[in-house]
Coordinates of C-alpha atoms and ligand atoms in Angstrom, one line a residue:
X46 CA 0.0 0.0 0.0
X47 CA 1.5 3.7 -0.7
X48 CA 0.4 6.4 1.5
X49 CA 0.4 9.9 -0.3
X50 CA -0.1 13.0 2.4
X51 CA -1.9 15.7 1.5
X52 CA -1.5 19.4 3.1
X53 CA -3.9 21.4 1.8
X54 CA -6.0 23.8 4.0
X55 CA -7.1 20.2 5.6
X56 CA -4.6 18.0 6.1
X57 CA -5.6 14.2 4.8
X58 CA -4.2 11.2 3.7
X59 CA -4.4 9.1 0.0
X60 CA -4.8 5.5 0.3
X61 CA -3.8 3.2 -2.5
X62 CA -3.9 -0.6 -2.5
X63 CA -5.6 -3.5 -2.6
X64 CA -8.8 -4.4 0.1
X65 CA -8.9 -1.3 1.4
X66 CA -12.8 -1.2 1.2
X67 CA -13.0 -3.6 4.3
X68 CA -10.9 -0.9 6.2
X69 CA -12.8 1.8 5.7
X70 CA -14.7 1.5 9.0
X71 CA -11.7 1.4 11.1
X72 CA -10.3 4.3 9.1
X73 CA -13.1 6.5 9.6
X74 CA -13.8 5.6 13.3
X75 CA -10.2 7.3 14.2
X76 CA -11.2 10.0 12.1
X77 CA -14.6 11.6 13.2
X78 CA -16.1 12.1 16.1
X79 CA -20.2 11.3 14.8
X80 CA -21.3 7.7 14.2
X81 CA -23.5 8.1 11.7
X82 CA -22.3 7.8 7.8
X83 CA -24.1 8.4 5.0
X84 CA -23.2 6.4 1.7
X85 CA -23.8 8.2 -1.6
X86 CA -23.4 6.1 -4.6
X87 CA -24.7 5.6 -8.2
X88 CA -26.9 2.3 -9.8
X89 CA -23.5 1.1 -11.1
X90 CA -21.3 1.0 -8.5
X91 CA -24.3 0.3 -5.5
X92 CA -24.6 -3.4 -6.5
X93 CA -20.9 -3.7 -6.7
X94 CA -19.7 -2.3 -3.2
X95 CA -22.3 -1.0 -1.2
X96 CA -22.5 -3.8 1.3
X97 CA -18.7 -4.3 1.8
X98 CA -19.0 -0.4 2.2
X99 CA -21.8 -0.5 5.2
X100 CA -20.6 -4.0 6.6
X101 CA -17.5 -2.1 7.4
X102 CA -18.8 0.8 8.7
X103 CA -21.7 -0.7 10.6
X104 CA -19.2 -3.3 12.5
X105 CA -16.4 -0.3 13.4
X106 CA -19.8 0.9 15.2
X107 CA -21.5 3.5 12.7
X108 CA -25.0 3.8 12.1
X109 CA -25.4 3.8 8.5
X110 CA -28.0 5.5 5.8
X111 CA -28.0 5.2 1.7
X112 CA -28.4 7.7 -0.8
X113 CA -28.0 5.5 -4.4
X114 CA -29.3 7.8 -7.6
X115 CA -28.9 7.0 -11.3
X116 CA -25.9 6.7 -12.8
X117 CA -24.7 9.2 -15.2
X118 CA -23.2 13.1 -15.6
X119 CA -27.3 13.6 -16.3
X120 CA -27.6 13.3 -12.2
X121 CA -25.1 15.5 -11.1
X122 CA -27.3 18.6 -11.1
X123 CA -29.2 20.4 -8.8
X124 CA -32.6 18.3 -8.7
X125 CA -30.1 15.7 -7.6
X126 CA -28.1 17.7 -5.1
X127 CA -31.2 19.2 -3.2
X128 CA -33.0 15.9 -2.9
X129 CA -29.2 14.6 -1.4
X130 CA -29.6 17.8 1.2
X131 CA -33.4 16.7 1.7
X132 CA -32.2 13.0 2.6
X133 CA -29.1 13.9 4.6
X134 CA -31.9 16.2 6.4
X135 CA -34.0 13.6 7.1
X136 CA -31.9 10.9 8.2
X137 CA -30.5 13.6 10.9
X138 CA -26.8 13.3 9.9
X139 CA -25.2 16.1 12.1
X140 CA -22.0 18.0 12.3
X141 CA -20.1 15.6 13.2
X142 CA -21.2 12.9 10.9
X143 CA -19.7 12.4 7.8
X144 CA -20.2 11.4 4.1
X145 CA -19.0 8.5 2.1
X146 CA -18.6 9.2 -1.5
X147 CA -18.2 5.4 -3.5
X148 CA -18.0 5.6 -7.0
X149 CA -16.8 7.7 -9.4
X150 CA -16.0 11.3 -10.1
X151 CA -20.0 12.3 -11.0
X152 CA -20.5 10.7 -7.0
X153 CA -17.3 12.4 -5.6
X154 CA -18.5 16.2 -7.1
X155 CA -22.0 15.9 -5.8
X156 CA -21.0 14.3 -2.3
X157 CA -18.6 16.5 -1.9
X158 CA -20.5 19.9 -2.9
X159 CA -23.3 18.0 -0.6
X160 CA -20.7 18.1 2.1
X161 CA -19.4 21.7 1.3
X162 CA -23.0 22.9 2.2
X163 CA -25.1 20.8 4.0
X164 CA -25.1 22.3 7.5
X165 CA -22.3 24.6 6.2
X166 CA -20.1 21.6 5.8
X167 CA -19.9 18.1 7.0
X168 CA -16.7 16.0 7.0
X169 CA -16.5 13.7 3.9
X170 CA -14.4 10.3 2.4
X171 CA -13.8 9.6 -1.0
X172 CA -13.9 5.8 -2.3
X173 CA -13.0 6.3 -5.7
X174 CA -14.1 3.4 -8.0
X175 CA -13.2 4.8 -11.0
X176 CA -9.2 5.0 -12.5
X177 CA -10.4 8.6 -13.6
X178 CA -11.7 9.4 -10.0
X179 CA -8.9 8.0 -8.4
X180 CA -5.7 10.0 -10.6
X181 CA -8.1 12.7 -10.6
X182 CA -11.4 14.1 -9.1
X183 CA -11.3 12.5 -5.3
X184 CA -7.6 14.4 -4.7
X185 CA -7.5 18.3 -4.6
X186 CA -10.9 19.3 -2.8
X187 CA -12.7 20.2 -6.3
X188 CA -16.5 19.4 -6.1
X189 CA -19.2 20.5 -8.2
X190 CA -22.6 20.3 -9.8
X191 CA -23.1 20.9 -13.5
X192 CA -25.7 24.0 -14.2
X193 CA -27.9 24.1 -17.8
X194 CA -25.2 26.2 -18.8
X195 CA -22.1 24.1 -18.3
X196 CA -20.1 21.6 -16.8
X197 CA -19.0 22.0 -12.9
X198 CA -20.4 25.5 -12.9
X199 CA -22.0 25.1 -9.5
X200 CA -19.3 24.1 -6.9
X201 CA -16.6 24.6 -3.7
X202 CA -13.1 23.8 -3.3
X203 CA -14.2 21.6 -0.3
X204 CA -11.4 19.0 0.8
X205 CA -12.1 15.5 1.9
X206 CA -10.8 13.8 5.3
X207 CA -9.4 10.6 3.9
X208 CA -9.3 9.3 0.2
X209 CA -9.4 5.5 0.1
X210 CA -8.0 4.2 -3.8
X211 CA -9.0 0.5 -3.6
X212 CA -7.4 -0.8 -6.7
X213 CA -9.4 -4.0 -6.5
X214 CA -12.4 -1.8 -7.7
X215 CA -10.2 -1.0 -11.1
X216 CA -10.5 -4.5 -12.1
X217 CA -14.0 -4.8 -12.7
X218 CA -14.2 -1.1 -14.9
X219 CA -15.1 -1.8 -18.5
X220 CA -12.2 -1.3 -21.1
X221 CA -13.8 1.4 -22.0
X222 CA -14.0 3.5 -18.9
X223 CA -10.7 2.3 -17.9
X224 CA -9.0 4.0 -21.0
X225 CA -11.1 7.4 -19.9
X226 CA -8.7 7.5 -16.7
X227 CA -5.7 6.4 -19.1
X228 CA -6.6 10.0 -20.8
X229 CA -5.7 11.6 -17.2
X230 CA -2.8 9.7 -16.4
X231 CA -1.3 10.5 -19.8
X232 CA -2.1 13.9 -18.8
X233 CA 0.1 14.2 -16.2
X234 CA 3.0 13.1 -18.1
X235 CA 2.3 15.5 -20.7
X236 CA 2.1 18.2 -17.8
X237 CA 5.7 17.3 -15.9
X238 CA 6.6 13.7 -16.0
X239 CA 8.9 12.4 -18.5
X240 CA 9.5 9.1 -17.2
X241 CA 5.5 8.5 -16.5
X242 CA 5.3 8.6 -20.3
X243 CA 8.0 6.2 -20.8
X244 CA 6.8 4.1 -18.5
X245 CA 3.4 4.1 -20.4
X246 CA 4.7 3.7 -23.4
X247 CA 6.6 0.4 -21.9
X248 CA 4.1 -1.5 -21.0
X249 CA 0.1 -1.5 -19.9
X250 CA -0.3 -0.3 -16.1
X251 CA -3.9 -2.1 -16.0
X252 CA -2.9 -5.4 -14.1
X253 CA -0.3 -3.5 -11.7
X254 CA -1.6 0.0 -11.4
X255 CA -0.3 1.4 -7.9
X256 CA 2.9 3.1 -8.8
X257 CA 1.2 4.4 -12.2
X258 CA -1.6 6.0 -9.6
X259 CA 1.0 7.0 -7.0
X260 CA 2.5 8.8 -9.4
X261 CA -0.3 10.6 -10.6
X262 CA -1.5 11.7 -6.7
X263 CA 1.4 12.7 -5.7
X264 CA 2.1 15.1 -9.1
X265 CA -1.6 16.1 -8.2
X266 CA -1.0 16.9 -4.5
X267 CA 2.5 18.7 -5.1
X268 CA 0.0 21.3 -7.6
X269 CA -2.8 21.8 -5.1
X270 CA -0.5 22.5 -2.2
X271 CA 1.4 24.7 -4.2
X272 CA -1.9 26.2 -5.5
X273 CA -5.0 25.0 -3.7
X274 CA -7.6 27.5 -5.3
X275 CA -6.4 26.9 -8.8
X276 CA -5.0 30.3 -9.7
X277 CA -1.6 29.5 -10.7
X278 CA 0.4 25.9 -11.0
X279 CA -3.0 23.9 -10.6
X280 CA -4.1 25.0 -13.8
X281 CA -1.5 22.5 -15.4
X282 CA -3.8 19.8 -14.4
X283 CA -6.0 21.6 -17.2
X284 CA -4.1 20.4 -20.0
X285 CA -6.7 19.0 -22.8
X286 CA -9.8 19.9 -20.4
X287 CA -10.4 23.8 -22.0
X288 CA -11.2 22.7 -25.4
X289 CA -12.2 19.1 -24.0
X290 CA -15.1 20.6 -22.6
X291 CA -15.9 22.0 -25.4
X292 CA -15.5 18.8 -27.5
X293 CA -18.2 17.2 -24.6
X294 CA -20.7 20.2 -24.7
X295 CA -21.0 19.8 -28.9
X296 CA -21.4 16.3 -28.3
X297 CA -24.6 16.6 -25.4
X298 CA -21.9 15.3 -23.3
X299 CA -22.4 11.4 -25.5
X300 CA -18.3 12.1 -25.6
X301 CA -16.6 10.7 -22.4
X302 CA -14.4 13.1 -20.6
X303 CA -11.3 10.9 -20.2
X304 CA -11.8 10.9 -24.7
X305 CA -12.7 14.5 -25.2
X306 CA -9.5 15.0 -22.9
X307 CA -7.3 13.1 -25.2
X308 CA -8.5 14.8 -28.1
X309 CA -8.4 17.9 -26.0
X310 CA -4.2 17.6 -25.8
X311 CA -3.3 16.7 -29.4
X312 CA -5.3 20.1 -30.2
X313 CA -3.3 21.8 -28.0
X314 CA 0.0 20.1 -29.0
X315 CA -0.8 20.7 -33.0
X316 CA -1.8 24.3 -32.6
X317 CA 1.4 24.6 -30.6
X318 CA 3.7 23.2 -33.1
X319 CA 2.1 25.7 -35.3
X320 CA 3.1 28.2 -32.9
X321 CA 6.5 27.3 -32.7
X322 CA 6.2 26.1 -28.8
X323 CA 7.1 22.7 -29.5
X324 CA 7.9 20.1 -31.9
X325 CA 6.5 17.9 -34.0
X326 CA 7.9 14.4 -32.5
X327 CA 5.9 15.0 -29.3
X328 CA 2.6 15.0 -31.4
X329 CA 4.2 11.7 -33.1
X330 CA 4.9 10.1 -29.6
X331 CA 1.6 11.2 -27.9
X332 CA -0.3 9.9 -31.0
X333 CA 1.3 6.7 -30.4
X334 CA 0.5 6.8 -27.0
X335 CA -3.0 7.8 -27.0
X336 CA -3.4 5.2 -29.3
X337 CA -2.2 2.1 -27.4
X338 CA -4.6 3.2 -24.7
X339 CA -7.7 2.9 -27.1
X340 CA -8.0 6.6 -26.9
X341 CA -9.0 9.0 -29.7
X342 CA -6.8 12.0 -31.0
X343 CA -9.2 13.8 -33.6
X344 CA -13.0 15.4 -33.6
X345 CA -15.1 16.2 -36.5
X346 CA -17.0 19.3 -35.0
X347 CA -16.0 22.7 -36.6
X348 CA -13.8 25.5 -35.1
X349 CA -16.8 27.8 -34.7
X350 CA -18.6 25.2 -32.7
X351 CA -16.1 24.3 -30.5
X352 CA -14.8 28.1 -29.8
X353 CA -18.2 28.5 -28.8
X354 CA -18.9 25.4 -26.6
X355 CA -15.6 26.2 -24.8
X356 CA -16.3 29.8 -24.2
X357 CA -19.0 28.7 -21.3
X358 CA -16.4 27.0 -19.9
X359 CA -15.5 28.4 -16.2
X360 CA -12.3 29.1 -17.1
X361 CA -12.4 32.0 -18.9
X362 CA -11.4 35.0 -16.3
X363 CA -12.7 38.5 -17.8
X364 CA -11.2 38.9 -21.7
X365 CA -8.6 36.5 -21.0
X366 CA -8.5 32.7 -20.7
X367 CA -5.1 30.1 -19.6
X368 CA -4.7 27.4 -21.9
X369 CA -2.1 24.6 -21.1
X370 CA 0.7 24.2 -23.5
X371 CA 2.9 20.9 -24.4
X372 CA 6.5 22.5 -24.9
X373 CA 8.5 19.5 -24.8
X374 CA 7.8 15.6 -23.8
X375 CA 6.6 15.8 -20.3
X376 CA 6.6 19.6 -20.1
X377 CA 3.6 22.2 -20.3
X378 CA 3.3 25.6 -19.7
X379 CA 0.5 28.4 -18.9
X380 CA -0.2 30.9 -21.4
X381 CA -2.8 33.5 -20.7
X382 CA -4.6 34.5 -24.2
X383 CA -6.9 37.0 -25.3
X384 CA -10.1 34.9 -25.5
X385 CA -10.9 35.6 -28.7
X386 CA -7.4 33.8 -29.6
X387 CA -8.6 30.6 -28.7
X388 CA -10.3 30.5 -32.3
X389 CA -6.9 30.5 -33.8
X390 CA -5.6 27.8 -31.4
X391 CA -8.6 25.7 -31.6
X392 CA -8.3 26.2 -36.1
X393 CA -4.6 25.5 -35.9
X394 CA -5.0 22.6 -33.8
X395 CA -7.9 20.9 -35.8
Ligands
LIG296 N1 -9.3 18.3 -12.1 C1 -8.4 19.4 -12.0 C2 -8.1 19.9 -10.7 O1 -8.5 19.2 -9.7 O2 -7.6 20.9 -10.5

């Protein structure tokens, strides 16, 4: 098991191994003072874990409540939040109760916003059951709802109090969803980590995955204590995601993240060969990359489209807007543009 430490404005710890479902209940009893938990999960993942989940908690001496709503980025709005209040409300979880987020990264946003405001904040544990939750979404404190308008638009920086990675819960993802976490942890190669990529390129992570997702965490949690409120370094972690949201908005969100993502980079690496901020070998090698992790690096929708998708996108601050740039093979940079710019990098990079 590795152990990643975590000092943001709360101090917490990363888990990653095998089995650590079972421990949860122990975990969480030296944790938090209440002994009531609430478990919010999804239809997919419910069936899967939900009783190893409670059994734990319910023998380490918690009294235990369920919250399980349809799987999907469709839920994660604000129907879905309220009635999440409603329930927490109902089943009289207190200040010093806590939350248990077990699934993905659609139940670790909503948990955790649910946490952020119910009874102006609750504690709350992440059981990510997802690769792209684990690398990604349950580390950093970001939780969210999506609004009419866009992705995440509703949300708080909101840290957890313990993040459990049980890899055994990996094994049973689809290929498919397991690539859309491969799109992340090539990310954060692309972002600072040279020998990630090579290590990628070497061989599949899939049946061995704790060093790959180590890796990851801890290149996350060096950014968000560096940067906790995402206004400098974190925004690394945005490589692909500007125009990736954009690629997922034209598409009525049918377009995974973890593949909009990937497309999302080799944009950004094309336009900046054509900008003279890198060269053309790293497009080759994260072609080849993307590519033996069954993820896509092209989209049919126009410039026009996806300029204007992305614009709704949160990141945009005034006039200007960051976008993440490769520069070499495991290195990006900022670069703050005039918004209306991003047309030119988005046509260049088609
Ligand atoms: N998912 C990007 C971040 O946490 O900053």
């Amino acid at each position: 098991m590795t152990t990643i430490q975590v000092k943001a404005s709360r101090a917490y710890e990363v888990k990653i191994g095998r089995g650590l479902l079972s421990s949860l209940g122990t975990e969480a009893a030296g944790l938090v003072t209440g002994r009531s938990a609430a478990i919010v999960s999804d239809t997919n993942v419910a069936p899967l874990y939900l009783d190893r989940v409670k059994t734990s908690l319910t023998e380490a001496g918690f009294r235990t409540c369920e919250f399980v709503f349809p799987a999907g980025e469709s839920s994660k709005n604000g129907e879905t939040y309220l009635n999440l209040l409603e329930f927490l409300a109902e089943n009289q979880i207190t200040r010093t109760d806590t939350l248990v987020a077990l699934g993905g990264g659609v139940v670790g946003d909503l948990t955790g916003f649910a946490a952020a405001t119910f009874l102006r904040g609750v504690d709350f544990l992440q059981l990510p059951t997802t690769l792209l939750a684990a690398v990604d979404a349950s580390v950093g404190g970001k939780t969210a709802i999506d609004l009419k308008n866009g992705k995440n638009l509703a949300g708080a920086f909101y840290q957890p109090r313990l993040v459990l990675c049980d890899l055994d819960t990996l094994d049973t993802l689809p290929d498919d969803i397991f690539a859309d976490g491969c799109a992340e942890v090539i990310k954060y190669g692309m972002i600072g980590d040279r020998d990630l990529l090579d290590l990628l390129a070497r061989k599949h992570f899939r049946k061995d995955p704790e060093e790959v997702v180590a890796r990851c965490i801890a290149m996350k949690r060096d950014l968000v204590e560096e940067d906790e409120f995402d206004t400098g370094a974190r925004q690394l972690l945005n490589l692909g995601h500007t125009v990736g949201h954009g690629i997922e908005a034209c598409s009525g969100y049918g377009i995974s993240h973890g593949k909009a993502v990937a497309v999302g980079m080799t944009i950004l690496t094309r336009a900046a060969i054509e900008q003279g901020v890198c060269e053309k070998e790293i497009l080759e090698k994260l072609q080849k990359l993307l590519k033996q992790y069954g993820l896509p690096d092209r989209t049919g929708y126009a410039t026009a489209d996806l300029y204007e998708r992305t614009l709704s996108d949160k990141k945009r601050t005034g006039g200007t807007i960051t976008l993440v740039v490769p520069a070499d093979w495991g290195k990006s940079v900022l670069r703050k543009i005039p918004v209306e710019d991003l047309k030119i990098w988005i046509e260049k990079g088609l």
